Every structure is written in C-alpha cells, then in structure tokens.
Short mmCIF file of C-alpha atoms in Angstrom, two decimals:
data_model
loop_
_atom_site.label_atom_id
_atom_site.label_comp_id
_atom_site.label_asym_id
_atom_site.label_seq_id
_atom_site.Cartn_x
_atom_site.Cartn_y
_atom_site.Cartn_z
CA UNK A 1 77.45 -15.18 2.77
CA UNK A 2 78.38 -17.47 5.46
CA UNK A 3 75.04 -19.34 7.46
CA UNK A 4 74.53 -22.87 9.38
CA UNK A 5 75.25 -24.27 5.78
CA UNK A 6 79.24 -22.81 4.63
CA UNK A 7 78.29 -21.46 1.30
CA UNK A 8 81.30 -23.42 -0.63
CA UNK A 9 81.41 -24.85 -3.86
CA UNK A 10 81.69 -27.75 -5.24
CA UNK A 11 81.18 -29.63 -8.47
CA UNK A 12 78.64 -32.22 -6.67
CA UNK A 13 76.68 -28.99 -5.20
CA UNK A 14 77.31 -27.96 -1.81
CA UNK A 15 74.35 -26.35 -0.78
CA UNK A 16 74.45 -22.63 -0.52
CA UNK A 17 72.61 -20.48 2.06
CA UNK A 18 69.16 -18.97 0.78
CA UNK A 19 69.66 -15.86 -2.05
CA UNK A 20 73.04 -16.61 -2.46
CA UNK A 21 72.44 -18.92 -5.59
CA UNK A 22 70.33 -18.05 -8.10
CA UNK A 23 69.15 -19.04 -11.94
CA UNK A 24 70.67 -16.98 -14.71
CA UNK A 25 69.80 -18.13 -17.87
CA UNK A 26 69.14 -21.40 -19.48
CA UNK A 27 69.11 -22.45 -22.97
CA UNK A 28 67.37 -25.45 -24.69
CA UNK A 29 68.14 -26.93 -27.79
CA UNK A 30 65.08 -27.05 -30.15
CA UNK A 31 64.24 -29.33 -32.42
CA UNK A 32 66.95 -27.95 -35.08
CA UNK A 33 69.83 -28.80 -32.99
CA UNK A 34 73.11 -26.85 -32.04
CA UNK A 35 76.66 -26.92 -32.24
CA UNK A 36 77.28 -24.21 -29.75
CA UNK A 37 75.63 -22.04 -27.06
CA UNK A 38 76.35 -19.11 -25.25
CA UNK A 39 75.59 -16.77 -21.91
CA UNK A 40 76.35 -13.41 -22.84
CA UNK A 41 75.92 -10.18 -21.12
CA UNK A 42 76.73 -12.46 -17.08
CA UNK A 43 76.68 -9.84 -14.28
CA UNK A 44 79.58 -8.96 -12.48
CA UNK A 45 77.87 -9.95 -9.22
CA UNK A 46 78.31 -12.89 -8.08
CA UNK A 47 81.95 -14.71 -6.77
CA UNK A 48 81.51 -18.03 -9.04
CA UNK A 49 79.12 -19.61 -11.52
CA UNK A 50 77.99 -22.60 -12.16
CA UNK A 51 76.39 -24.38 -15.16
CA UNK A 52 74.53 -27.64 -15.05
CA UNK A 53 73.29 -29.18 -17.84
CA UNK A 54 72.07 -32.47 -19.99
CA UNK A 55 73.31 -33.02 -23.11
CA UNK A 56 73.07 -35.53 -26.06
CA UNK A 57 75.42 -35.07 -29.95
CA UNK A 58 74.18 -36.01 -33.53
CA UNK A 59 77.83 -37.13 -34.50
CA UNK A 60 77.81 -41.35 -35.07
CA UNK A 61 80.08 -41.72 -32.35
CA UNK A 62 79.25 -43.42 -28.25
CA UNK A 63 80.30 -40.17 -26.91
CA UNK A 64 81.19 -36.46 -28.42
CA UNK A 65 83.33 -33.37 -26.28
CA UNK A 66 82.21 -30.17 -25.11
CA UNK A 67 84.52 -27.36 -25.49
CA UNK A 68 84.64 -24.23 -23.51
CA UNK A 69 85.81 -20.24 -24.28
CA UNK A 70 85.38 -17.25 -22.49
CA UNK A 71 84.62 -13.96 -23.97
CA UNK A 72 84.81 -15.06 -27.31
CA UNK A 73 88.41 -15.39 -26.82
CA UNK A 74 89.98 -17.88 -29.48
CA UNK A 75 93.53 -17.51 -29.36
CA UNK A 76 95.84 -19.73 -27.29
CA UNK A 77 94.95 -18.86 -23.89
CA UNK A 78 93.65 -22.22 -22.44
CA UNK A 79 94.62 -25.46 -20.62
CA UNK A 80 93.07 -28.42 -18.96
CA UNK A 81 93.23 -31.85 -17.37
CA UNK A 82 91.07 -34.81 -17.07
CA UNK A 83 90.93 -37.84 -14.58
CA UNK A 84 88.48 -40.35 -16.11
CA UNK A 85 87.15 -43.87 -15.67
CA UNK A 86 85.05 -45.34 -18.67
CA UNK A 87 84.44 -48.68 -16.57
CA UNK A 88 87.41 -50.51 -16.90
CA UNK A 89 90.29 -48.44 -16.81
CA UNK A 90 91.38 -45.26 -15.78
CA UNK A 91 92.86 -42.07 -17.95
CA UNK A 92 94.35 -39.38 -17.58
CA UNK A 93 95.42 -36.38 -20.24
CA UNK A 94 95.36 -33.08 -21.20
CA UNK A 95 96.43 -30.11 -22.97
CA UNK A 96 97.92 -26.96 -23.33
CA UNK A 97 98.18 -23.74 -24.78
CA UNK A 98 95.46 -25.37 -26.60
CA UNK A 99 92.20 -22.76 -28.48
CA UNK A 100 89.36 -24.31 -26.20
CA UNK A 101 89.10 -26.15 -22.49
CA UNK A 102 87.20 -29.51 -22.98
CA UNK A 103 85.24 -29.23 -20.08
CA UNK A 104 82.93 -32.72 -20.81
CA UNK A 105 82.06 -35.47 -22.75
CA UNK A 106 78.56 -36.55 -23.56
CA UNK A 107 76.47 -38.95 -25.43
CA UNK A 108 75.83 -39.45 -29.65
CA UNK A 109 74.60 -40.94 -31.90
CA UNK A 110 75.39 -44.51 -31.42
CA UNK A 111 74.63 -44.95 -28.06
CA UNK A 112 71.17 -46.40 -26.51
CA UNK A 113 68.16 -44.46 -27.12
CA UNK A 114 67.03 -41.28 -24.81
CA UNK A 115 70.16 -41.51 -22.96
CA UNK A 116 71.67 -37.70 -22.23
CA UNK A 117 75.13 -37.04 -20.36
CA UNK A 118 75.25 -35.13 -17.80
CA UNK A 119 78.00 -32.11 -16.34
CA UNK A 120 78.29 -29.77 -13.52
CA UNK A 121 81.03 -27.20 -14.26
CA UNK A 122 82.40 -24.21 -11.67
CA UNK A 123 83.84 -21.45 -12.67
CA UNK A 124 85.79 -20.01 -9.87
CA UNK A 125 86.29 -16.26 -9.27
CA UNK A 126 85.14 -15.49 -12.65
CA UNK A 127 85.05 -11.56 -12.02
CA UNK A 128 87.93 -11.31 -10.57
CA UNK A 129 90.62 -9.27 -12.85
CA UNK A 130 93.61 -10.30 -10.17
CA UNK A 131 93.19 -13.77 -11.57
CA UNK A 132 93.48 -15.95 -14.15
CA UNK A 133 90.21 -17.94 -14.17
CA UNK A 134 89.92 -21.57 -13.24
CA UNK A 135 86.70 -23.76 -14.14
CA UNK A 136 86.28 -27.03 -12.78
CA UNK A 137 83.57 -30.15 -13.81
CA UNK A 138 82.09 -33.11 -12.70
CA UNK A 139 80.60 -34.91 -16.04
CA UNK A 140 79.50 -38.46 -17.22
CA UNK A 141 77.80 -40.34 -19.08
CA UNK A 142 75.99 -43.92 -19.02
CA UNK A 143 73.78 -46.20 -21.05
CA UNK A 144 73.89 -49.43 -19.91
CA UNK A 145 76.49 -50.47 -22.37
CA UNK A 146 79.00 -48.21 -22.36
CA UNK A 147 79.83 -45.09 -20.03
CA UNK A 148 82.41 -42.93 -18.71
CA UNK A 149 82.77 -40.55 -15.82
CA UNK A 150 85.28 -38.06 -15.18
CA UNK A 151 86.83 -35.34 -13.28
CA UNK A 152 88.05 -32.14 -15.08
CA UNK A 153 90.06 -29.02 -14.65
CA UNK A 154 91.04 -26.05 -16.95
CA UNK A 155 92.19 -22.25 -17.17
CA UNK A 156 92.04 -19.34 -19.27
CA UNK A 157 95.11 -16.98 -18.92
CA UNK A 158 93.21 -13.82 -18.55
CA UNK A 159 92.67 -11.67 -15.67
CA UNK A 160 89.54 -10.32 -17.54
CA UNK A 161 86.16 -11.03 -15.95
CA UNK A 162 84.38 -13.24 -17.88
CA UNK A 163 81.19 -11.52 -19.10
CA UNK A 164 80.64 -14.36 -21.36
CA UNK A 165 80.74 -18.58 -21.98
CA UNK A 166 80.86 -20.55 -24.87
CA UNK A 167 80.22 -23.61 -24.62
CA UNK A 168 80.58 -26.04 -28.83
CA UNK A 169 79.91 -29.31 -29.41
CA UNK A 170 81.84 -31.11 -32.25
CA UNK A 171 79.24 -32.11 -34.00
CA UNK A 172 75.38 -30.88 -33.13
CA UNK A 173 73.51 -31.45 -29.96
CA UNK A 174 70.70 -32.72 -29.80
CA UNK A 175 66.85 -31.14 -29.01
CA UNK A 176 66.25 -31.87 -25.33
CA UNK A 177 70.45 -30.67 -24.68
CA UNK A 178 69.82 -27.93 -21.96
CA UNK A 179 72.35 -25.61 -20.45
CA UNK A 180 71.36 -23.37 -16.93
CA UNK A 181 73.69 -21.15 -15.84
CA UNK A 182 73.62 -20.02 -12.24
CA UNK A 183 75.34 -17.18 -9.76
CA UNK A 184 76.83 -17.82 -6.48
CA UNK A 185 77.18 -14.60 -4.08
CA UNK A 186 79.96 -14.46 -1.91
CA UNK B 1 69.00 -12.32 -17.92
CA UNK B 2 66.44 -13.68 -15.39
CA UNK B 3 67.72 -14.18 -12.30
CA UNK B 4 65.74 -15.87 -9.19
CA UNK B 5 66.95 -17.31 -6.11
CA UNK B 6 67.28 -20.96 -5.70
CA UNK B 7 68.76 -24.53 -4.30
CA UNK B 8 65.71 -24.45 -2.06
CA UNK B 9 65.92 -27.65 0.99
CA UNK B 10 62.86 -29.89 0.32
CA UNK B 11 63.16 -32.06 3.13
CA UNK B 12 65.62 -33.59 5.79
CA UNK B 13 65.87 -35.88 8.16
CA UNK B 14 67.97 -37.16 10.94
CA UNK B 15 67.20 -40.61 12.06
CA UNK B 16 66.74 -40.81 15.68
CA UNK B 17 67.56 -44.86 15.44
CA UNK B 18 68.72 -47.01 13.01
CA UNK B 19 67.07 -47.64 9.55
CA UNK B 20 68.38 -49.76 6.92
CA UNK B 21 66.45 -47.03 4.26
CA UNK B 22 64.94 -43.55 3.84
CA UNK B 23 62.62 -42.42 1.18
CA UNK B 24 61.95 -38.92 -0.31
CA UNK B 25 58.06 -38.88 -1.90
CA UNK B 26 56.01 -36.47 -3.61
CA UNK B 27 58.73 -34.89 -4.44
CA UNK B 28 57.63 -31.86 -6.76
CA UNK B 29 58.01 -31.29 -10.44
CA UNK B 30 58.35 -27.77 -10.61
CA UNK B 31 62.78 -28.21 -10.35
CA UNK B 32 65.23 -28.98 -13.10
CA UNK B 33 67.72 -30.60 -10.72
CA UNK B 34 67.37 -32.38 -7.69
CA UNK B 35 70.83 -32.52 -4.76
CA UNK B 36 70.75 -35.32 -2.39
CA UNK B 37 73.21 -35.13 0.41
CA UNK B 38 74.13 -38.17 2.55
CA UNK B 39 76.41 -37.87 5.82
CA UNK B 40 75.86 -41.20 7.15
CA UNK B 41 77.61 -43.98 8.88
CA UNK B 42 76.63 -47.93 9.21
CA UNK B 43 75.54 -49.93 12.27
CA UNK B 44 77.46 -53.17 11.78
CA UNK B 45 79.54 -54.74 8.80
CA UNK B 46 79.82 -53.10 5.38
CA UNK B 47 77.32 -52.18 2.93
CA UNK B 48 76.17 -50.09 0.06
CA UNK B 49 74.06 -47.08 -0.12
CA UNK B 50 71.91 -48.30 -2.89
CA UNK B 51 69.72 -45.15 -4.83
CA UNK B 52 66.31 -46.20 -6.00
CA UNK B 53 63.89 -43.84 -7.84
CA UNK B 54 60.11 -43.97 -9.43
CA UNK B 55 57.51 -42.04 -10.50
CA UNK B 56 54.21 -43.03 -8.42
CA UNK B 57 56.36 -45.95 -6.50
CA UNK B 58 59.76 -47.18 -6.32
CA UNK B 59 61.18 -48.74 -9.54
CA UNK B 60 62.46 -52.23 -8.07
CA UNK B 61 63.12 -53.45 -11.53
CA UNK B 62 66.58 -54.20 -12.87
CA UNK B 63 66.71 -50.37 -14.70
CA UNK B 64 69.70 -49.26 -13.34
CA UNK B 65 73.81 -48.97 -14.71
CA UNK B 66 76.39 -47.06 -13.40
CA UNK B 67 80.19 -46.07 -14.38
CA UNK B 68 82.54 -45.39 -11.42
CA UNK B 69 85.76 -43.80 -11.22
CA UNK B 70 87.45 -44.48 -7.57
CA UNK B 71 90.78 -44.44 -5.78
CA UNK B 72 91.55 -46.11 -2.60
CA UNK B 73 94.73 -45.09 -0.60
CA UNK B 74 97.06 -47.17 -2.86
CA UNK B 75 95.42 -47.34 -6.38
CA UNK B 76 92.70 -46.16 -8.83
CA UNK B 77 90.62 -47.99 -11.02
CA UNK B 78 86.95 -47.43 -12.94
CA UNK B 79 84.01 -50.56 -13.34
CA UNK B 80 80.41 -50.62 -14.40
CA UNK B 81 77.05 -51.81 -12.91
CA UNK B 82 74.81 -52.96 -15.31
CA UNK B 83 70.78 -54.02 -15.40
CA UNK B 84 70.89 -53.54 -11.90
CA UNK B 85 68.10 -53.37 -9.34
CA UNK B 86 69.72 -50.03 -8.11
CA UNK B 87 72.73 -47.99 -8.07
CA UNK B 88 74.74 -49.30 -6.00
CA UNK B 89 77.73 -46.77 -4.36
CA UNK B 90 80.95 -47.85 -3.09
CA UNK B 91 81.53 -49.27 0.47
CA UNK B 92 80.07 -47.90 3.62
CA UNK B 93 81.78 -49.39 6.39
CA UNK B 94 81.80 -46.95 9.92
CA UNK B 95 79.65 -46.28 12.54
CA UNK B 96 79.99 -42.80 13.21
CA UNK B 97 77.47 -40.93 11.52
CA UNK B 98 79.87 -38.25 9.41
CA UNK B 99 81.74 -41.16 8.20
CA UNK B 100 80.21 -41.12 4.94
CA UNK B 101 79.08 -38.80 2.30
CA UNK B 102 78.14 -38.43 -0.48
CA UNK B 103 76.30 -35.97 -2.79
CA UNK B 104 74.06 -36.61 -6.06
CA UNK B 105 72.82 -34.54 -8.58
CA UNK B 106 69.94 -36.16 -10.17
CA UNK B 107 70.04 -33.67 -13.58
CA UNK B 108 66.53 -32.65 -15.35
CA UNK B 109 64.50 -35.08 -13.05
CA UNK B 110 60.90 -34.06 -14.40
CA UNK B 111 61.48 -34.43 -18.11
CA UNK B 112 59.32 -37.05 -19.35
CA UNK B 113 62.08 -37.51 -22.75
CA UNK B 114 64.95 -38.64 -21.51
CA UNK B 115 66.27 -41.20 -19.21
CA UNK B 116 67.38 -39.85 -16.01
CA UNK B 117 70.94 -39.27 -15.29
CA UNK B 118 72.56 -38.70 -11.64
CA UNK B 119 76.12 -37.29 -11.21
CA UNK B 120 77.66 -38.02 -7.68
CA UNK B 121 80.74 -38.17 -5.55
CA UNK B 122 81.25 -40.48 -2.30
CA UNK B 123 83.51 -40.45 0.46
CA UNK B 124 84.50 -42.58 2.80
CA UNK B 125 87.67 -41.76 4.81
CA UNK B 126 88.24 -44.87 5.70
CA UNK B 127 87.98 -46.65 2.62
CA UNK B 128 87.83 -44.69 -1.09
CA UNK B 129 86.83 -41.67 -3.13
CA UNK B 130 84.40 -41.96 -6.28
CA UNK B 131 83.16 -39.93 -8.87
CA UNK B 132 80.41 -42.02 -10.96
CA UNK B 133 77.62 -41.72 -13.14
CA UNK B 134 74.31 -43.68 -12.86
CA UNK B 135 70.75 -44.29 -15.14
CA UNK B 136 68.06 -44.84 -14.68
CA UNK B 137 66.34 -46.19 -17.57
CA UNK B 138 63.11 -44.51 -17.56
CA UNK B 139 61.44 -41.32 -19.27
CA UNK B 140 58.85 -40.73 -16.24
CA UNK B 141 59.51 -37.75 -13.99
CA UNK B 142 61.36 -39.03 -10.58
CA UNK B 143 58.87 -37.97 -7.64
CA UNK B 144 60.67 -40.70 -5.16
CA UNK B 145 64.02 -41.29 -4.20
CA UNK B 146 64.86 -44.23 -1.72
CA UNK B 147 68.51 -44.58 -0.32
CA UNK B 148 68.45 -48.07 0.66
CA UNK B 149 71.58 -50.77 1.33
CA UNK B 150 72.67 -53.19 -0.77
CA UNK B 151 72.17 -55.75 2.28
CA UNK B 152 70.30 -54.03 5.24
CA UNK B 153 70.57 -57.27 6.71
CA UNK B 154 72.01 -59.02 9.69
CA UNK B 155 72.00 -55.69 11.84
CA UNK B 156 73.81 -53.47 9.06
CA UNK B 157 71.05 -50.62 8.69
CA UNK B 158 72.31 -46.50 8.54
CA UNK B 159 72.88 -45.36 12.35
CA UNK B 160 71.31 -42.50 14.31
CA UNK B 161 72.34 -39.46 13.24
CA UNK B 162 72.63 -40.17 9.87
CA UNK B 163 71.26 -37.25 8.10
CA UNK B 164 69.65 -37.65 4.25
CA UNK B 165 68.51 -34.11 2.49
CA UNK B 166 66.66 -33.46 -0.61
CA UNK B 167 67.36 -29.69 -2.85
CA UNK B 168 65.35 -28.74 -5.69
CA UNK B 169 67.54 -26.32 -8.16
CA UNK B 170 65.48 -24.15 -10.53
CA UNK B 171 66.61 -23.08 -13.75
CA UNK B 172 65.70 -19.86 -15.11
#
C-alpha cells in the first residue's frame, strides 16, 4: 500500500502507512533463560517481516551471536556478510554454504550490568516461492566500555515461503531477551 | 498468532523558524519501540544532532556512550563516545532542510530493567553514512526525547523546515 508516507523498508524503520504493519508475535525470555526461539505457524500475508528485539547471553564472554534458520531447515543452505565497527576499527567477514545466518551479536556475561543489545532484522519477500529469501539487520551493542555496531546481510537458498524463524543463541539468553515479530503488507 | 496494526505517528513537527532543539514529552508507555525520524538541515557552520532522553525531565548527566560505524566518500572507520552528556551523531553541516537524516530506534523504551538501547543510521550527502549504537545508562522508562546540537551556538540552530517525528511500535 502506497500513501503520503512510501511504505518501504528499511532496517532503521521507514514508517509504513496505517494497517500495513502490524504485531505478530513476541516472545520473552523468563526467568529460566533460552538458547533459542521460534515464530512458527507466520501467515502467508504479508510482503516482508520484520523482527525487533533486545537481547542479553549467559555465556562469560563481552558479546555472544545470534544465529538464524528458516523452516527448521539445517542443512547447508545459508550465507551471510557483515560490515562492523566495534569502536576502533572496522571488519568485515562472512560465510558460506554455512548451517545458520548470523544475523547479530549481543551482550553476555562479562559486560556492564543491565546492558541488552539491540537488532532490527528484514526479511525480504519471505512468501515468495520465485525467490530465494534475503534477510537483512541493523544490530549493536554498547556499554560504556566496550561496543560494536554492525550492518548484516544473509540468504537461504530456498524458494519456499518461510512459514517459520529460528532464531539460537550460543549460549542462553538472558530473562528480559525479547523477540517481536511483525508483518508488512504490500 | 495475534496480529494488530501498528507504527502509529505520535507527534511531528515542522519548525516554522530556526531552533537549535526540539523535545518530544509525555511520551506514552503503552509501546515497545519508539522511531524517531530526522530530515533536517543546519542554519550556519557544522554541528551535531545530539539525542537526550529522561523519564520526568531530561537526563543532562554524563549517562550516555555510543559505538559508530561510518564511511565518508574515501574511507571507513568505527570510534566510541563514552560518559557523555548525550549521544552525539555525526556531522550536520547544510542548510537545506532534507540535507540530513537520520532514523533511531529507541528498542523496549518503557522497561524499567534494562538500560535503554537506540539503534540508528544518519545521512548526510554531503559528508558520511553511519550506522551506530547508543545507551543510555538508565533503567527508568524514556517519556522525553530532546534532539538538541552539540553547539547550538553562534547562529548554528536546525533551519525551517526541518521536520522531527516520533512512532510508537507495539508488540503483540
């Protein structure tokens, strides 16, 4: 739906006209903690998705990786990129033909107290079975010590729509972690 | 799965002369993620946009960091702000009013557990591109945002037409 405001997408969240974005699900992490979460049964619906979440790891590390699957698929079917500055340098990296897309980075253990990274990931065209599917993010972290923000890209080599995300932590996240998935129309 | 409509506009404004600062208030609780967009341009000499939050009044304090990641036409390169007053974004530095903009996603705002993280990209065609990531070092909800400048002295203050808006994003 095009209005006064072009419903695009972006990472950084281009506004989108009125009922064309709405809440799916969200998931919280109790006080147990989790190493993985998943949206299951996603409509067909909507052109893209989009999850934004907070998100803070067990693992005695300053930062832990998020890892992202589609349909449960495991096999060999992904890539991705990364563009990242931790503030002082910049990297760059990636893989492929690799199990999983690592789709952000977040905080652990050893960094300052109550401090949660953050990520905004797209998934483009996820219904579309002409395509392979393409998910972008926008994800950082920061604690006043250490930090690092960072661009990423990946893709799973399926034309199947993706009816649903997983979305593993290497080690547990933390209660307070929270995960919303949302629908753009198009 | 629920599913509700959302991104809702909570308020804009266009400035009809120059201001060196704009402030959101009593903004309410009932989001999980708050969008700012800026499309802005500067009346005279550079400066940086420079976010401020609080809960009941603006937190002046030095509770701020920030990571950035930003290429200008020739190179790229990454630094930190630390214990700062605010986060301060990357160079503003034309008049016209679309020079500018940039777009922050302040994540899980009203949570009174964690400290408040903002995602958000800047650009400035004249100058760079920047992804960062800022704190705030606070547990209390946000209910005010202030986009100041860094100076917002000697005439530098965000032109007319200069256009700040506020979206609330609820989760389901």
């Amino acid at each position: 739906m095009i209005g006064a405001i072009t419903a695009g997408l972006f990472s950084a969240g281009t506004p989108a006209v009125t009922n064309s974005y709405e809440s799916i699900a969200t998931v919280t992490v109790g006080s147990g903690g989790s190493s993985s979460i998943s949206f299951s049964s996603i409509p067909s619906t909507y052109k893209h998705l989009q999850i934004r979440a907070i998100a803070r790891a067990s693992g005695p590390y300053t930062y832990d990786q998020t890892n992202m699957t589609f349909n449960s698929d495991s096999g060999s079917n992904y890539s991705w990129h990364q563009l990242n500055g931790n503030g002082s340098s910049v990297t760059a990296n990636g893989g492929t033909s690799t199990t999983f897309m690592r789709i952000a980075d977040e905080t652990a253990a050893n960094n300052n107290a109550n401090c949660f990274g953050g990520m905004v990931i797209d998934v483009l065209d996820y219904a579309d079975t002409n395509k392979y599917k393409t998910a972008r993010s926008l994800w950082g972290y920061e604690d006043n010590s250490t930090g690092t923000v960072g661009l990423r890209s990946g893709n799973w080599r399926s034309t199947s729509a993706v009816s649903s995300i997983t979305l593993v932590c290497s080690n547990n996240w933390l209660q307070y972690s929270s995960f919303a998935l949302y629908g753009i129309k198009g | 799965m629920a599913a509700g409509s959302t991104y809702t506009p909570l308020a804009t404004t266009t400035l009809g002369s120059s201001q060196t600062s704009y402030t959101f208030t009593s903004i309410p609780s009932t989001y999980t993620d708050l969008v700012l967009v800026i499309n802005a341009g500067i009346a005279t000499l550079d400066d940086y946009p420079a976010i401020q939050v609080g809960n009941g009044s603006i937190d002046t304090g030095t509770n701020y960091s920030k990571t950035e990641l930003y290429g200008t036409g020739s190179a790229a390169a990454s630094f930190r702000d630390t214990s700062q007053a605010a986060i301060y974004c990357p160079v503003i530095n034309q008049t016209n009013a679309g020079s500018y903009n940039a777009i922050f996603n302040f994540q899980n705002y009203s949570n009174t557990t964690t400290n408040k993280t903002v995602l958000f990209r800047t650009n400035n065609y004249s100058a760079n591109v920047s992804a960062d990531v800022g704190l705030w070092r606070s547990t209390s909800a946000i209910n005010q945002i202030k986009v100041g400048l860094y100076y917002g002295t000697s005439g530098r203050a965000y032109v007319a037409g200069s256009t700040f808006t506020l979206y609330g994003i609820q989760a389901a």
